[in-house]
Coordinates of C-alpha atoms and ligand atoms in Angstrom, one line a residue:
X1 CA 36.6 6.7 -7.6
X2 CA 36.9 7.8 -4.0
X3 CA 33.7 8.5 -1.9
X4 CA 34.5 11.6 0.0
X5 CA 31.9 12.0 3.1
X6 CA 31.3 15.3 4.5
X7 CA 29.3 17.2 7.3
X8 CA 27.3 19.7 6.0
X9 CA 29.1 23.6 6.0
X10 CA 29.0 26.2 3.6
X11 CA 32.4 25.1 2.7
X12 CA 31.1 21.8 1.8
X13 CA 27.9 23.1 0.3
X14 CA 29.9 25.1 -2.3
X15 CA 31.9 22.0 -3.4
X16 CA 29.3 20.0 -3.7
X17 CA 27.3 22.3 -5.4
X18 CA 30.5 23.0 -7.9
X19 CA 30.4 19.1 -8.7
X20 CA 26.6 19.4 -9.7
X21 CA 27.5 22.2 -12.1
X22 CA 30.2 19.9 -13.1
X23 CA 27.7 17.2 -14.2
X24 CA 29.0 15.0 -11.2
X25 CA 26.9 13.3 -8.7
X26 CA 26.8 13.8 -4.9
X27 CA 24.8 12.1 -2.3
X28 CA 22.7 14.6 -0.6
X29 CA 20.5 14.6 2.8
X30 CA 16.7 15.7 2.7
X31 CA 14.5 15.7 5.1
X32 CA 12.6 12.2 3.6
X33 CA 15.4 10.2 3.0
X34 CA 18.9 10.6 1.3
X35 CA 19.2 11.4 -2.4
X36 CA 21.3 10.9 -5.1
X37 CA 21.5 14.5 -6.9
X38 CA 22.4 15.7 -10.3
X39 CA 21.8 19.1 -12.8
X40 CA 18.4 18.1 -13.4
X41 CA 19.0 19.9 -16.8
X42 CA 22.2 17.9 -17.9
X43 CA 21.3 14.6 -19.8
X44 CA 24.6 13.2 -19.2
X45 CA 24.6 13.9 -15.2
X46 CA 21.4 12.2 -15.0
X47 CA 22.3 8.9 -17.3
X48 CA 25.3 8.7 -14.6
X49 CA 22.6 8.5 -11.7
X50 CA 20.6 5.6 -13.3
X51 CA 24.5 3.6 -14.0
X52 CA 25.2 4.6 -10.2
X53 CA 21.8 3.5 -8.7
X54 CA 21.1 0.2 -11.0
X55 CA 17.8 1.9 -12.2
X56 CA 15.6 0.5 -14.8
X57 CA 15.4 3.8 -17.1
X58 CA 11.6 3.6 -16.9
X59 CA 11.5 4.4 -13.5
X60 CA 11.3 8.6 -13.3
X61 CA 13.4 10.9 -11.3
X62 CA 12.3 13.6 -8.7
X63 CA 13.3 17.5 -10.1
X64 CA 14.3 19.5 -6.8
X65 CA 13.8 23.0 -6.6
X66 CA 14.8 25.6 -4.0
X67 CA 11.9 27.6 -4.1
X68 CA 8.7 28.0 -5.8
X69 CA 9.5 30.4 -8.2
X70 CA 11.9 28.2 -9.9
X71 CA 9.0 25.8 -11.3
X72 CA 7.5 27.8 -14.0
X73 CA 10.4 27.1 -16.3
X74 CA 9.9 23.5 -15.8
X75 CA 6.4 22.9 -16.0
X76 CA 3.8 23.7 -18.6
X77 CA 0.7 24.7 -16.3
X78 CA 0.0 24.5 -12.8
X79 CA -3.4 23.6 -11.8
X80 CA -5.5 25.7 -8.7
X81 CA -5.4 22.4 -6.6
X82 CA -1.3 22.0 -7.2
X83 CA -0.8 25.6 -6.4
X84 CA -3.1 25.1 -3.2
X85 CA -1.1 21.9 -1.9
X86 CA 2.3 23.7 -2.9
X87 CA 1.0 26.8 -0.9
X88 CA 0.3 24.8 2.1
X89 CA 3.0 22.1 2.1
X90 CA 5.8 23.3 0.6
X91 CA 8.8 23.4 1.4
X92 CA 8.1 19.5 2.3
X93 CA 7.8 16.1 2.2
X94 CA 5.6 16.5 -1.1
X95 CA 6.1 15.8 -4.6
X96 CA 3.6 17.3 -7.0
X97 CA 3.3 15.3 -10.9
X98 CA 2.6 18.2 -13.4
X99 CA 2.6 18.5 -17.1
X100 CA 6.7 19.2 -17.8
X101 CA 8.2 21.5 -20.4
X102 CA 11.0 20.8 -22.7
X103 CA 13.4 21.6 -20.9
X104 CA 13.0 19.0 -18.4
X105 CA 15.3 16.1 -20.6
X106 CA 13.6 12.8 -21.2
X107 CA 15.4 10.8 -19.1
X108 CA 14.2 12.7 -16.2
X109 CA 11.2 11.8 -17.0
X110 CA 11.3 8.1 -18.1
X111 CA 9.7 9.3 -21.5
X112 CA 6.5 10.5 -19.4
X113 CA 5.2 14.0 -20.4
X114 CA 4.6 14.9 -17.0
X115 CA 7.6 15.2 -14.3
X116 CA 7.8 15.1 -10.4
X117 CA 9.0 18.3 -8.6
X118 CA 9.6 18.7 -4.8
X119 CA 10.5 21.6 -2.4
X120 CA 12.2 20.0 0.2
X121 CA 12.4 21.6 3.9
X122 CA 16.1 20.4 4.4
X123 CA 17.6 23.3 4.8
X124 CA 21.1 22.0 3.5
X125 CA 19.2 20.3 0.6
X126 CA 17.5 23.9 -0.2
X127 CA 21.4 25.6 0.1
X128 CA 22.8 23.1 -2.2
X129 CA 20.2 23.6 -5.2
X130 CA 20.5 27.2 -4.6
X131 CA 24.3 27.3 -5.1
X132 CA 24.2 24.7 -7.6
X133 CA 22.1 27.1 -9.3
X134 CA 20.1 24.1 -11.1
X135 CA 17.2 22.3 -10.3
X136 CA 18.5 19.2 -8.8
X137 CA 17.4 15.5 -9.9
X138 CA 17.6 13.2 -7.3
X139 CA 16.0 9.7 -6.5
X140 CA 17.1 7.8 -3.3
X141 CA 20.6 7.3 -3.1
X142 CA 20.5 3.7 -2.6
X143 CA 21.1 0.8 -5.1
X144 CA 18.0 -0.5 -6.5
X145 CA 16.5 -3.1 -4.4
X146 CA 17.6 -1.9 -2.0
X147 CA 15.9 0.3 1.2
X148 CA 16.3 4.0 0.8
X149 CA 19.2 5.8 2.8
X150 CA 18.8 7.3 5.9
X151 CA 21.9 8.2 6.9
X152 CA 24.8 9.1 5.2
X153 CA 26.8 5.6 6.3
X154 CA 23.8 3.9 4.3
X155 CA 24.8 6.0 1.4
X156 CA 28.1 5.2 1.5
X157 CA 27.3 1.5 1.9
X158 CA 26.1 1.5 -1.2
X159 CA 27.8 3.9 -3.3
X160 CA 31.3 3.5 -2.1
X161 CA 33.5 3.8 -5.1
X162 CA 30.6 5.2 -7.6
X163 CA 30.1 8.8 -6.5
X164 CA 33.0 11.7 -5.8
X165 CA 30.8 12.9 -2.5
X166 CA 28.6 12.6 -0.1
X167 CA 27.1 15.3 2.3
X168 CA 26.1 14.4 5.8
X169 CA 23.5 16.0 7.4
X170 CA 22.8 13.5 10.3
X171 CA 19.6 11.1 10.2
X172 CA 16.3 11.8 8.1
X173 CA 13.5 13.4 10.4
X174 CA 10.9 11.8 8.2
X175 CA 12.6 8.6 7.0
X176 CA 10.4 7.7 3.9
X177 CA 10.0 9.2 1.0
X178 CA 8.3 12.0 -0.4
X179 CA 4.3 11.8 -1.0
X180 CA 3.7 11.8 -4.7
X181 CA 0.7 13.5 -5.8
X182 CA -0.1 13.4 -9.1
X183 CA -1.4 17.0 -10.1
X184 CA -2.1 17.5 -13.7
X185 CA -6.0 17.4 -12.8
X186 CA -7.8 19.5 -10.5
X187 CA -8.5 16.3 -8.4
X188 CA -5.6 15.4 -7.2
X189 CA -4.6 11.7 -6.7
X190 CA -2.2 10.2 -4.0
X191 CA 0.2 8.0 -5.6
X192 CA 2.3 7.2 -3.0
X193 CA 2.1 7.9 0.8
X194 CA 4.6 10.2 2.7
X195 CA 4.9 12.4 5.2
X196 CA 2.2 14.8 3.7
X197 CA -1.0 12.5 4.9
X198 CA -4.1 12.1 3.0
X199 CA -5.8 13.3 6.0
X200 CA -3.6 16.6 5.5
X201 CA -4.2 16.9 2.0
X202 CA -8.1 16.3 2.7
X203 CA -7.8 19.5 5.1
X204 CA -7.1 22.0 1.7
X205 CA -8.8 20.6 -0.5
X206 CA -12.3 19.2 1.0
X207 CA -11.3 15.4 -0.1
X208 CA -8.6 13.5 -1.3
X209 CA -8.0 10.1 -3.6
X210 CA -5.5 7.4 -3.1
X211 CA -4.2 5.2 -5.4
X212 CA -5.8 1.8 -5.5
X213 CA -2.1 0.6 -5.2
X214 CA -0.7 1.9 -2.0
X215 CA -1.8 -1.0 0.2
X216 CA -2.0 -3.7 -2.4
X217 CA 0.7 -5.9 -4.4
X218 CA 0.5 -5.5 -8.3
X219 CA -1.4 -8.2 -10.9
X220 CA -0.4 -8.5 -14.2
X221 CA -1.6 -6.8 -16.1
X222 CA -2.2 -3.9 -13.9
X223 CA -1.3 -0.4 -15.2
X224 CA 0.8 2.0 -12.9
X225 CA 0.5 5.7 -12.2
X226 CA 3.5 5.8 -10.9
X227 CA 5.8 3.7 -12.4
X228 CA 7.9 3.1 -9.0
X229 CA 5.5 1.3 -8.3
X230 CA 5.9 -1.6 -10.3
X231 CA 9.5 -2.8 -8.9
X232 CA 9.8 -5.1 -6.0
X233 CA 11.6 -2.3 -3.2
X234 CA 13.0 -2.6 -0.3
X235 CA 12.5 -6.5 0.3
X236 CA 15.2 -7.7 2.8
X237 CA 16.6 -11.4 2.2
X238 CA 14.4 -12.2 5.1
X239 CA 11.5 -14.3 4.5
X240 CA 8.9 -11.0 5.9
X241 CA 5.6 -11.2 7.5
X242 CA 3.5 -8.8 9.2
X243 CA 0.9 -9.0 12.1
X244 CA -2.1 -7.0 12.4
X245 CA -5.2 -6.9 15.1
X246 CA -5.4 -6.5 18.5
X247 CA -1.8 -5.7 20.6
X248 CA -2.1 -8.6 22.2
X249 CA -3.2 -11.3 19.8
X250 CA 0.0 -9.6 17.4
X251 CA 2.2 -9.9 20.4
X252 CA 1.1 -13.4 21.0
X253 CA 0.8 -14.7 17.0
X254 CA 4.8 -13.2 16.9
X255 CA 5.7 -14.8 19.2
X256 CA 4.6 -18.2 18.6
X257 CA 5.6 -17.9 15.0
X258 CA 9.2 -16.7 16.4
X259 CA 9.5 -20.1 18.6
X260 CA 8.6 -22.5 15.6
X261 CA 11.1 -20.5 12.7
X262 CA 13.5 -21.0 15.7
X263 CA 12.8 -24.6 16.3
X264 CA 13.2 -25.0 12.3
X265 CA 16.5 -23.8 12.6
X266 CA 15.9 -20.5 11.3
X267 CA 17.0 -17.1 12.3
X268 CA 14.3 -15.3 13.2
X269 CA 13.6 -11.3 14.3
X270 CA 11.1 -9.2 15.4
X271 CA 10.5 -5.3 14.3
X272 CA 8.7 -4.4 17.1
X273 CA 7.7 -1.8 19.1
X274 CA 9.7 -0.7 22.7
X275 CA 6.6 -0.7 25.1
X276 CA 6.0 -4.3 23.8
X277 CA 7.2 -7.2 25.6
X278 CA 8.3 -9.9 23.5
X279 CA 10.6 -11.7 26.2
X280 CA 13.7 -12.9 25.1
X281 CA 13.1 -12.6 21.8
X282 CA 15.6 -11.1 19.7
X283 CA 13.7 -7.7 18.5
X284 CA 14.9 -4.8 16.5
X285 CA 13.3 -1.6 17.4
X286 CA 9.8 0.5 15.6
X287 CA 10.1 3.1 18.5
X288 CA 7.8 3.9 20.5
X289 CA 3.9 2.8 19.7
X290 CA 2.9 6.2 21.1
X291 CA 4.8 8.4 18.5
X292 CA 3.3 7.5 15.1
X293 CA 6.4 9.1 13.2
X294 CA 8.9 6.5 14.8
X295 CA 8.5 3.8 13.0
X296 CA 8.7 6.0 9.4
X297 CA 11.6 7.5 10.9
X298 CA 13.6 3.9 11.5
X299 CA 12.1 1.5 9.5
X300 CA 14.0 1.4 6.2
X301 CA 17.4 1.1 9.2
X302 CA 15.5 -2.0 10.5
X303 CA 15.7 -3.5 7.1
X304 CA 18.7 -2.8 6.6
X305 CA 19.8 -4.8 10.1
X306 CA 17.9 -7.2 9.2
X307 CA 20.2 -8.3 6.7
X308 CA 23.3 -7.3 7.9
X309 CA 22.5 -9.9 10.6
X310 CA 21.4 -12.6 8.4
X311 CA 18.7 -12.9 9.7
X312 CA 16.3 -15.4 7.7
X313 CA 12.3 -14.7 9.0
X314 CA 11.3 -11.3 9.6
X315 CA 8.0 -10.6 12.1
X316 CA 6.5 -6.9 11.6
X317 CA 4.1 -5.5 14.0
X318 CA 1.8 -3.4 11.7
X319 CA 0.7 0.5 12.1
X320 CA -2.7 1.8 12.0
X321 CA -2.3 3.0 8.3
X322 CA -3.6 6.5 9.0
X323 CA -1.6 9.8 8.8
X324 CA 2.3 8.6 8.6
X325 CA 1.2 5.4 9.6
X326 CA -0.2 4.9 5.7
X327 CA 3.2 5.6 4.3
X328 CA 5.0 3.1 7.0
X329 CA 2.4 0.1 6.3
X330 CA 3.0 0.9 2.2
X331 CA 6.7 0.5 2.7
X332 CA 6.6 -2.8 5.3
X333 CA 3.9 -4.3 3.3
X334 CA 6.2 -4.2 0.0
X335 CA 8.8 -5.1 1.5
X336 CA 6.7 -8.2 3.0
X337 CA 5.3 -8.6 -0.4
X338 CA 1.9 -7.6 1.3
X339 CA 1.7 -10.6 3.4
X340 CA 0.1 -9.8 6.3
X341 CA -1.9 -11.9 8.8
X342 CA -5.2 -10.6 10.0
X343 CA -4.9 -12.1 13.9
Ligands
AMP401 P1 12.5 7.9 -5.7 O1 13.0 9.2 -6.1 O2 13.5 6.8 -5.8 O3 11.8 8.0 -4.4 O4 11.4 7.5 -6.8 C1 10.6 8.5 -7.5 C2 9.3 7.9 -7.7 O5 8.3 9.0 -7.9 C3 9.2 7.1 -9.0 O6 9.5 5.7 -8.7 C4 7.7 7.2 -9.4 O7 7.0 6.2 -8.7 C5 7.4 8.6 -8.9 N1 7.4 9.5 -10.0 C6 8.4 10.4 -10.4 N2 8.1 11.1 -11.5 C7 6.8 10.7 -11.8 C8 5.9 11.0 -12.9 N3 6.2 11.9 -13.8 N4 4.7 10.4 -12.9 C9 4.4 9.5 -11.9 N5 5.2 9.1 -10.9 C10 6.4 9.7 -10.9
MG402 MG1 13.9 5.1 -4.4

């Protein structure tokens, strides 16, 4: 098959949204990362994006919707504390778990009797659901394993050949993916971190809950709200570390673990942040340290440089995991396999 990519127009809005209602699939930007979208409704659309993505079929998908009056069909109730998060963060970087209705198909789901909905605030994401007139399932377009799409280059990286089209909207303001919240309850859990911040969600609702898993690696055993959460993500070949404390004593603990990787023949990297000097040092860029939403915004593109250099050790300078900064350290500290050393 040949991977068409095209900036977003109206003109390219309408064909992609005609290969939706086709059952096709098409690579689509948000605002969080790039998804990979199908009728949400259409059993055999959505089977095609688990083939395409090289998805375990446990692992549920994300029902897009391009406003809020589109839900009621798809859910069976919406709590008071969903409605007030959907009220004051929609559309957004949120996805809200509630209690599905049949006509949500149980792929979609993974078999679960709950299902994740999102109203995104990309504009071109919001026009394409619209004139695909379906809600629109769509995890990140990238192949399992691998980090979530940015851009619409990363999504042709790795679907080349495997979709018809993908629309290009530029780079992902947020860069990570959506908060999920799971909402069936009126107390409200965070299951994974995003751009909506516990610290936000604390602000509507007077307190907020996180899952025990955000910042920690699974045991066996262990039994998963949100079933993402059990696959190893985003890990690049890179043997991946991360640094936390004081600036300096990170800068300094890099560095001399960057001069003895080297010395053992190793190619090693730093993700690190612009104001920090780290001499000549081969360094890929966090963005500044003074704009928390930097490092969300590029860090899934450092890991992805990481390997298209080959680069063998990977040194992190950690976030203060508050606000974004929760949803970046969740991400790195996965993709480090939660090792991080306390300097
Ligand atoms: P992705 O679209 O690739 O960002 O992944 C979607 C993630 O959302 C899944 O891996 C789950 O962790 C979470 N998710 C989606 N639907 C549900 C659900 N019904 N219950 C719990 N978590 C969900
Ligand atoms: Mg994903």
């Amino acid at each position: 098959m040949h991977t068409q990519v095209k900036p977003v127009s109206m003109e390219a809005i309408e064909e992609a949204a005609e290969l939706i209602r086709k059952g096709e699939l098409v690579g689509m930007p948000t605002e969080t990362v790039y998804g990979l979208g199908a009728n949400a409704l259409d059993e055999q659309a959505v089977r095609k994006i688990f083939e395409a993505k090289g998805r375990p079929g446990d692992n549920p998908l994300i029902v897009h919707v391009s406003s809020i009056d589109e839900i009621a069909p798809l859910v069976r109730a919406i709590p008071a504390a969903a409605r007030k998060l959907m009220d004051a963060f929609w559309p957004g970087p949120m996805t809200l778990i509630l209690p599905k209705s049949d006509r949500i198909p149980d792929c979609v789901s993974a078999g679960l009797d709950t299902v994740g909905i999102r109203l995104p605030a990309s504009e071109a994401a919001r026009a394409l659901i619209a004139a695909a007139g379906r809600p629109i399932a769509a995890p990140s377009a990238n192949r399992s394993g691998k980090p979530s799409p940015t851009t619409a280059q990363h999504v042709f990286e790795d679907m080349d050949g495997r979709i018809p089209l993908i629309l290009d909207g530029g780079s992902c303001e947020v860069g990570v993916e959506s908060s999920v919240i799971d909402a069936t309850g009126e107390r409200p859990v965070i299951l994974r971190p995003g751009g909506v911040t516990p610290e936000m969600v604390e602000a509507v609702l007077g307190s907020v809950s996180v899952d025990e898993h955000v910042m920690s690696p699974l045991a066996e055993g262990d039994i998963v709200r949100s079933p993402g959460m059990k696959y190893k993500h985003y890990a690049p070949a890179a043997k991946t570390v991360i640094f936390d404390g004081a600036q300096e004593d990170v800068i300094a603990a890099i560095c001399a673990r960057y001069d003895e990787a080297l010395a053992a023949g190793e190619r090693p990297a730093i993700l690190g942040f612009d104001e920090h000097d780290f001499g000549e040092r081969t360094v890929i860029s966090l963005g500044s340290a003074c704009h928390a939403g930097d490092a969300a915004a590029r860090l899934f593109a450092c890991l992805r440089e990481l390997d298209e250099r080959g680069e063998t050790v990977a040194l992190c300078e950690a976030v203060e995991a508050t606000g974004i900064g929760l949803a970046v350290m969740n991400r790195m500290g996965r993709a480090a396999g939660f090792d991080i050393v306390r300097v």
